Tab-separated table of C-alpha atoms in Angstrom:
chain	number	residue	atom	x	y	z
A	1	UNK	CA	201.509	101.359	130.435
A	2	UNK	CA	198.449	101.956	128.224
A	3	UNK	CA	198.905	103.027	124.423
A	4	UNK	CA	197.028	105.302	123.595
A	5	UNK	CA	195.080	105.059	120.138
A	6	UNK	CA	195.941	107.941	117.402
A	7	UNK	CA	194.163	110.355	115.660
A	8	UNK	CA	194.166	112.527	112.895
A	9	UNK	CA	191.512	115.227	111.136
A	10	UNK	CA	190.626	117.172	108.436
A	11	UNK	CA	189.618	120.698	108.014
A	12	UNK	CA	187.909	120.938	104.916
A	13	UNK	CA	186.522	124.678	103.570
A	14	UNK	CA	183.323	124.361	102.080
A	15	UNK	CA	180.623	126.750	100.579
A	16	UNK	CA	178.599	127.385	103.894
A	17	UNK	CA	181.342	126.783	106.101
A	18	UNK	CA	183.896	124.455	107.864
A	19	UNK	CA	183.694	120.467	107.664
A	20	UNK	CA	185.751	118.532	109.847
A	21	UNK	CA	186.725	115.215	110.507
A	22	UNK	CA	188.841	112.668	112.521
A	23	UNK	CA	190.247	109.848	111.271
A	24	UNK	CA	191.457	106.908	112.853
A	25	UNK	CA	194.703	104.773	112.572
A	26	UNK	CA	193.238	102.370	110.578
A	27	UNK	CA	191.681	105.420	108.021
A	28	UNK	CA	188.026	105.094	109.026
A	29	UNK	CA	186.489	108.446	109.877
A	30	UNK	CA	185.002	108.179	113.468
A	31	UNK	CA	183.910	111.809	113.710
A	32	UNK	CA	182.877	114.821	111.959
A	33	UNK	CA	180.679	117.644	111.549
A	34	UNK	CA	180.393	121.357	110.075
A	35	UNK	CA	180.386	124.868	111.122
A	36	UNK	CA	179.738	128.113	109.789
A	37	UNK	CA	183.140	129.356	111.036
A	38	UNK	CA	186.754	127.575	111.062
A	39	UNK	CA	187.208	128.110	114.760
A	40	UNK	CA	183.631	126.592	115.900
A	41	UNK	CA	184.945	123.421	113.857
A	42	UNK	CA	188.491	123.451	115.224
A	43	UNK	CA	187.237	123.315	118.481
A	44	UNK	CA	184.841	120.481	117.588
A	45	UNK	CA	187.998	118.698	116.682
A	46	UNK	CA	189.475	119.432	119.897
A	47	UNK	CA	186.948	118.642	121.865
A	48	UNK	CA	186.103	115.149	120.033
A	49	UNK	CA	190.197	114.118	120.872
A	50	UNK	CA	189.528	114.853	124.302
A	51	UNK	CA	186.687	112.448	124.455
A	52	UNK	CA	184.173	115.661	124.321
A	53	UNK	CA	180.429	115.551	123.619
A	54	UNK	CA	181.203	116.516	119.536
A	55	UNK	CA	181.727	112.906	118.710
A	56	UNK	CA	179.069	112.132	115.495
A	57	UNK	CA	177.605	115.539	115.892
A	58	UNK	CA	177.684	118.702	113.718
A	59	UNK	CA	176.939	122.128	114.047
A	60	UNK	CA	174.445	123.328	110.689
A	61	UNK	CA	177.200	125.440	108.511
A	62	UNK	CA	174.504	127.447	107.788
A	63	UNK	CA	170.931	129.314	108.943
């Protein structure tokens, strides 16, 4: 049986938005982005633990 690697992330509110990240089991950030709105981000997170095309990417918060 495969293990699995785990994740964790951030949702961070910021002036122009929502900043997100995910976060590895060793701490290191291996994703992460912003959006103007807290769902556009939290489905960026989703997406990037299911191996989606958000990994590195970001949304402008703003404009």
């Amino acid at each position: 049986m495969q293990v699995l690697p785990s994740f964790a992330y951030s949702l961070c509110q910021v002036e122009e938005g929502w900043r997100w990240s995910v976060i590895d089991e060793d701490g290191r950030t291996v994703a992460g982005g912003a959006d103007v709105s807290r769902d556009g981000a939290q489905q960026a997170v989703e997406m990037t633990l299911r191996g989606g095309p958000q990994r590195f990417e970001s949304r402008p918060a703003y404009g």
